[in-house]
Each structure stands twice: as C-alpha cells, then as structure tokens.
XYZ file of C-alpha atoms in Angstrom:
327
model
C 77.515 -107.665 -134.529
C 74.434 -109.507 -135.580
C 73.069 -108.650 -139.016
C 69.306 -108.473 -139.182
C 67.373 -109.189 -142.347
C 63.687 -109.306 -143.022
C 62.362 -111.793 -145.607
C 59.489 -110.606 -147.726
C 57.433 -112.708 -150.099
C 56.375 -111.374 -153.493
C 52.958 -112.122 -154.989
C 54.419 -114.770 -157.245
C 56.240 -116.622 -154.495
C 59.683 -115.174 -155.134
C 61.673 -114.339 -152.014
C 64.017 -111.429 -151.538
C 65.714 -109.903 -148.521
C 65.753 -106.376 -147.201
C 69.084 -106.093 -145.440
C 69.381 -103.951 -142.366
C 72.350 -102.316 -140.608
C 73.826 -101.309 -143.962
C 75.012 -104.796 -144.860
C 74.522 -105.767 -148.534
C 73.315 -109.311 -149.126
C 72.551 -110.913 -152.510
C 68.843 -111.560 -152.910
C 66.281 -113.274 -155.096
C 63.954 -111.083 -157.131
C 60.209 -111.038 -156.463
C 57.554 -111.760 -159.062
C 57.529 -114.078 -162.027
C 59.462 -111.988 -164.522
C 61.823 -109.716 -162.575
C 65.513 -110.507 -162.843
C 69.012 -109.187 -162.413
C 71.433 -108.608 -165.265
C 74.532 -110.762 -165.697
C 77.621 -108.675 -166.521
C 81.204 -109.934 -166.848
C 80.279 -113.273 -165.363
C 78.697 -111.844 -162.233
C 75.181 -110.771 -161.329
C 74.963 -107.012 -160.976
C 72.329 -104.359 -160.515
C 68.960 -104.355 -158.853
C 65.946 -106.461 -159.680
C 64.027 -105.160 -162.658
C 62.980 -105.779 -166.227
C 65.257 -107.920 -168.376
C 66.572 -106.474 -171.669
C 64.767 -107.341 -174.896
C 65.625 -110.838 -176.029
C 66.178 -112.078 -172.469
C 63.987 -113.410 -169.681
C 64.515 -114.323 -166.032
C 65.431 -117.944 -165.336
C 64.743 -119.960 -162.186
C 67.583 -118.215 -160.358
C 66.016 -114.837 -161.262
C 68.909 -113.942 -163.535
C 68.230 -112.478 -166.974
C 69.175 -115.116 -169.538
C 69.516 -114.621 -173.288
C 66.934 -116.396 -175.474
C 68.957 -118.791 -177.639
C 66.474 -121.597 -178.324
C 64.814 -122.301 -181.643
C 61.007 -122.147 -181.891
C 59.179 -125.428 -181.548
C 57.005 -126.828 -184.313
C 53.898 -125.490 -182.560
C 55.444 -122.007 -182.441
C 56.056 -122.069 -186.199
C 52.497 -123.248 -186.787
C 51.227 -120.351 -184.693
C 53.335 -117.870 -186.672
C 52.056 -119.456 -189.875
C 48.466 -118.978 -188.724
C 49.057 -115.319 -187.887
C 50.775 -114.868 -191.266
C 47.875 -116.483 -193.136
C 45.255 -114.367 -191.400
C 45.752 -111.138 -193.423
C 46.261 -113.143 -196.624
C 42.933 -114.956 -196.232
C 41.220 -111.648 -195.452
C 42.807 -110.097 -198.559
C 41.527 -112.946 -200.719
C 38.048 -112.770 -199.206
C 37.582 -109.044 -199.842
C 39.180 -109.212 -203.287
C 36.689 -111.907 -204.246
C 33.833 -110.039 -202.560
C 34.443 -106.764 -204.382
C 35.904 -107.981 -207.686
C 32.510 -108.580 -209.308
C 31.499 -111.364 -211.649
C 32.578 -109.499 -214.796
C 35.998 -108.533 -213.510
C 38.939 -110.593 -214.749
C 41.424 -108.958 -212.366
C 40.627 -111.036 -209.274
C 43.204 -113.743 -210.018
C 46.014 -111.247 -210.474
C 45.001 -109.423 -207.302
C 45.054 -112.734 -205.418
C 48.580 -113.370 -206.660
C 49.635 -109.854 -205.707
C 48.255 -110.268 -202.198
C 50.220 -113.492 -201.801
C 53.352 -111.740 -203.067
C 52.869 -108.910 -200.565
C 52.481 -111.270 -197.616
C 55.334 -113.539 -198.732
C 57.784 -110.653 -199.145
C 56.695 -109.205 -195.798
C 57.258 -112.539 -194.064
C 60.742 -112.949 -195.558
C 61.758 -109.388 -194.675
C 60.453 -109.824 -191.125
C 62.465 -113.013 -190.622
C 65.604 -111.419 -192.055
C 65.328 -108.456 -189.679
C 64.683 -110.624 -186.610
C 67.663 -111.938 -184.659
C 69.800 -113.545 -185.961
C 69.685 -110.745 -188.535
C 70.114 -111.850 -192.144
C 68.944 -115.448 -191.637
C 65.560 -117.062 -192.249
C 65.441 -118.266 -188.661
C 64.754 -116.768 -185.269
C 65.927 -117.352 -181.728
C 63.248 -117.375 -179.091
C 62.255 -118.029 -175.510
C 59.992 -121.007 -174.960
C 56.387 -120.332 -174.001
C 55.838 -121.907 -170.588
C 52.386 -120.666 -169.581
C 49.651 -118.240 -170.579
C 50.948 -115.516 -168.257
C 54.120 -115.266 -170.375
C 52.057 -113.295 -172.891
C 50.752 -110.831 -170.298
C 53.711 -109.913 -168.101
C 52.237 -106.441 -167.537
C 49.648 -108.053 -165.252
C 52.304 -109.631 -163.021
C 54.356 -106.670 -161.839
C 55.030 -107.400 -158.130
C 54.459 -105.036 -155.209
C 56.868 -106.289 -152.509
C 55.835 -103.751 -149.881
C 52.234 -103.505 -151.176
C 52.842 -99.830 -151.929
C 55.474 -99.512 -154.654
C 55.228 -101.579 -157.826
C 58.311 -103.116 -159.419
C 57.762 -102.835 -163.170
C 59.081 -105.928 -164.962
C 56.922 -105.899 -168.100
C 58.825 -107.586 -170.928
C 58.384 -109.876 -173.908
C 58.811 -113.193 -172.145
C 57.784 -115.041 -175.326
C 60.355 -113.213 -177.462
C 59.852 -112.716 -180.370
C 56.454 -114.366 -180.891
C 54.585 -111.282 -179.730
C 56.322 -108.464 -181.596
C 57.318 -110.355 -184.741
C 53.650 -110.644 -185.733
C 53.107 -106.902 -185.268
C 56.198 -106.150 -187.370
C 54.923 -108.507 -190.060
C 51.550 -106.729 -190.175
C 53.308 -103.386 -190.543
C 55.303 -104.645 -193.523
C 52.153 -106.149 -195.068
C 50.427 -102.789 -194.855
C 53.397 -100.970 -196.394
C 53.740 -103.492 -199.221
C 50.025 -103.288 -199.976
C 50.119 -99.489 -200.181
C 53.120 -99.623 -202.511
C 51.910 -102.304 -204.939
C 48.153 -102.719 -204.897
C 46.856 -99.224 -205.834
C 48.937 -99.063 -209.024
C 48.008 -102.607 -209.975
C 44.279 -102.159 -209.332
C 44.176 -98.883 -211.215
C 45.559 -100.547 -214.364
C 43.868 -103.938 -214.410
C 40.517 -103.488 -212.673
C 38.885 -101.903 -215.678
C 35.685 -103.919 -215.282
C 34.841 -102.099 -212.066
C 33.864 -98.556 -211.285
C 36.351 -96.032 -209.981
C 35.052 -96.495 -206.454
C 34.547 -100.270 -206.486
C 38.019 -101.121 -207.728
C 39.652 -99.824 -204.538
C 37.191 -101.320 -202.050
C 39.401 -104.323 -201.297
C 42.184 -101.903 -200.318
C 39.807 -99.875 -198.160
C 38.736 -103.107 -196.459
C 42.375 -103.911 -195.686
C 42.781 -100.513 -194.062
C 40.005 -101.564 -191.698
C 40.997 -105.142 -190.925
C 44.727 -104.509 -190.382
C 44.092 -102.392 -187.243
C 41.619 -105.032 -186.087
C 44.053 -107.952 -186.414
C 46.787 -105.829 -184.832
C 44.645 -105.156 -181.762
C 43.638 -108.815 -181.763
C 47.287 -109.849 -181.574
C 48.167 -107.177 -179.008
C 45.302 -108.079 -176.660
C 44.605 -111.739 -177.362
C 47.954 -113.064 -178.584
C 48.261 -115.552 -175.734
C 44.722 -116.836 -176.170
C 45.235 -117.208 -179.918
C 48.460 -119.121 -179.289
C 46.579 -121.873 -177.482
C 43.306 -121.730 -179.430
C 44.345 -121.209 -183.066
C 44.168 -124.925 -184.110
C 40.531 -125.100 -183.028
C 39.776 -121.718 -184.597
C 41.162 -122.972 -187.914
C 39.080 -126.148 -187.856
C 35.832 -124.461 -186.848
C 36.110 -121.537 -189.279
C 37.213 -123.711 -192.199
C 34.314 -126.115 -191.623
C 31.756 -123.324 -191.321
C 32.992 -121.383 -194.347
C 33.143 -124.537 -196.478
C 29.577 -125.458 -195.549
C 28.358 -121.921 -196.283
C 30.160 -121.830 -199.631
C 28.815 -125.207 -200.762
C 25.320 -124.251 -199.675
C 25.445 -120.869 -201.427
C 26.828 -122.510 -204.590
C 24.116 -125.216 -204.423
C 26.633 -128.037 -204.552
C 24.838 -131.320 -203.899
C 26.870 -133.829 -205.915
C 30.412 -134.564 -207.019
C 29.523 -133.555 -210.566
C 28.516 -130.058 -209.525
C 31.595 -129.836 -207.292
C 34.088 -130.568 -210.055
C 32.211 -128.725 -212.792
C 34.097 -125.458 -212.166
C 37.776 -124.917 -211.467
C 37.034 -122.167 -208.969
C 35.080 -124.582 -206.797
C 37.988 -127.006 -206.771
C 40.380 -124.231 -205.758
C 38.106 -123.262 -202.854
C 37.728 -126.912 -201.839
C 41.460 -127.666 -201.832
C 42.160 -124.428 -199.930
C 39.772 -125.528 -197.194
C 41.315 -128.981 -197.152
C 44.739 -127.431 -196.610
C 43.337 -125.491 -193.672
C 41.760 -128.672 -192.266
C 45.123 -130.455 -192.436
C 46.900 -127.475 -190.894
C 44.512 -127.463 -187.958
C 44.770 -131.230 -187.422
C 48.577 -131.143 -187.372
C 48.528 -128.179 -184.984
C 46.237 -130.002 -182.562
C 48.344 -133.143 -182.639
C 51.437 -131.226 -181.443
C 53.711 -133.807 -183.012
C 57.312 -132.906 -183.796
C 57.525 -135.581 -186.474
C 55.213 -134.848 -189.374
C 55.019 -138.471 -190.518
C 53.207 -139.414 -187.304
C 50.385 -137.006 -188.207
C 49.929 -138.218 -191.779
C 47.352 -140.955 -190.970
C 45.127 -138.333 -189.331
C 45.116 -136.303 -192.537
C 42.819 -138.961 -194.003
C 40.056 -137.204 -192.023
C 40.416 -134.032 -194.119
C 37.864 -134.941 -196.869
C 35.377 -136.190 -194.252
C 33.290 -132.994 -193.873
C 32.973 -132.591 -197.647
C 31.861 -136.208 -198.128
C 29.390 -135.889 -195.262
C 27.909 -132.696 -196.709
C 27.419 -134.176 -200.179
C 25.956 -137.392 -198.742
C 23.397 -135.540 -196.611
C 22.666 -132.481 -198.770
C 19.720 -134.107 -200.538
C 18.026 -134.852 -197.215
C 18.253 -131.211 -196.068
C 17.131 -129.517 -199.290
C 14.665 -126.764 -198.243
C 12.322 -127.327 -201.201
C 12.086 -131.026 -200.391
C 11.339 -130.346 -196.713
C 8.629 -127.828 -197.656
C 7.071 -130.173 -200.184
C 6.984 -133.044 -197.705
C 5.452 -130.788 -195.083
C 2.728 -129.586 -197.438
C 1.944 -133.144 -198.636
C 1.311 -134.282 -195.065
C -1.259 -131.537 -194.584
C-alpha cells in the first residue's frame, strides 16, 4: 500500500508533513519558534511552545538554554539596571531643594535599593543561589517578539508558540524592576520622613511619587521595546549622556576649568557622565576583551574639553553685544 503525504510550508520556511491513510510519520515543526519536547532521549509530543528556559534548535527540538550571557548581554542588563537608579537620582536632586541636606543620603539609599534588588534577582534566576545566569543567545530581533511569529500552517488555525526565546533577558529585567519597587516602598518612606526635615510634608515625598510614575513607564518600555533597546542602548547612552552634560554645564554657567573644579558636586556630575561615556563606547565596540577597548576610552573627556574650548564663542551676551555693535 502506498502511503500518501502532503508537504506544507509554514510562513517561516519550516516544513512539516500531514500524513494520510493513518500512518504516523515524524515531521519538522513549522514557524521559527515551534518545537517538540525531548523526553527520555526521544522526541515526543506534537509541535508547540517550548517550556520556559528552552528554545527550538535547528532540528525543531526544544533544547535547554545552558550558555552563559555574552559581554554585550551583561552590558545590556547593566544598562537596564542603571535606568531606574539614574531616574531615582535625577528626581531626588530635582525635589531635594537647595537647603536640604538629605539628598546625599537619599542617593545612597537609592543605590542600596537597586544593588540589593539586582543581587536578589540574580540569586533567584537559574541557577538558583548563584550570581550567574544561564541563557539562550540572541540571534535576531524577532527573538524578542515571538508572539508575532506564530505560524498558521493551514492558513486557518494558528499554532501558538510564543515563548521567551532570549531567556532570561526579557523577564529578568521585569523581575528586577519589581524588586526595586518593593525595596523602595520598604526603605525610602521611613528614611525620607526622618531626614528630609528641610522640606515640606508634601515635597519630601515627591521623589517617591515620581518613582511610582516612572517604574510603570520603564516596565512598559521593556515589555514593548526590549528588543529595540537591546540593539540601540549603546547609542542611547552616548546621546543622552552628551546632551545632559551639555545642558548641565550650560545651566551651571561653566566656561572654564576653574569653574568646573570649584565645586565637588560638579566634579561628581562630570565623572558620572564620563563613566556613562565609557560604558557606551565599550558597548558599541562589542569586544570580549576589555583591554582592546581601553585606547578608545581616551575619547571620553573629548566632549567636555570641546565644550569648555568653545563656550566663550557661544556666550549669548557676547553674541547680542556683537550684533548690536554692528548696527
């Protein structure tokens, strides 16, 4: 008896077979992310979503993620970890007031909250109890948006294979944000109530209220644009750090090295921006060996030197005076 089979092609190029005459034939799963589960050394079950911590390999078999994150992956996680910390510092400084002496302690508390949250998140991520994670390598942008690549083999029924193909780079950030929010609610209100005596009863809690706004925003940003941020974060760091440094130096009327080093706070802001510049440069280089990126770090002070060298030529009062003298 001749067995008939019809080959169908999924939208992602995967081929599987619909077997006729009641004869079962092993098949390849359609789509990019559908796979079959390996049990007791043999492939069993129908094509579908792989369990958490696994993704389909080339043979369309669900394979456990056992690799360690690359340097770029760690830099991405570091960027996402720094994001709420920088926002905390910004709003603490914005709402602390010039007469308040509590800003420094609040900055330290915010760093403590984020540091503890990061450590707890790593300890709870597989392998549990270790400051390391196992992951699946990011291969392409679609790995972050598997929900958009569920195949429809017969163009009627959809095979749902939505999974975390970039495990755990997607969910670990969301877990970290949740811990940051919990730690802030446990520590910050008591601290602010005791030390922020220079502020009014309403003003002293504004930095906490601001965090309650920006945490949902960064969470949605990660949930929707995590893949785009993964590829764009080095350039985002460089652009934002350059813009914010220029705005700060302009607002502080810094036009010489003497005015730059006259206050400790200005030096702290400057060195913080320099660290961000270096972080962005290393991330763009994508070098596994840090020593190969060190010569490029000599470019970090460049924007500051350029600003100080050209500030006197762009002084608004000078431009206005020259314009009036010509008339």
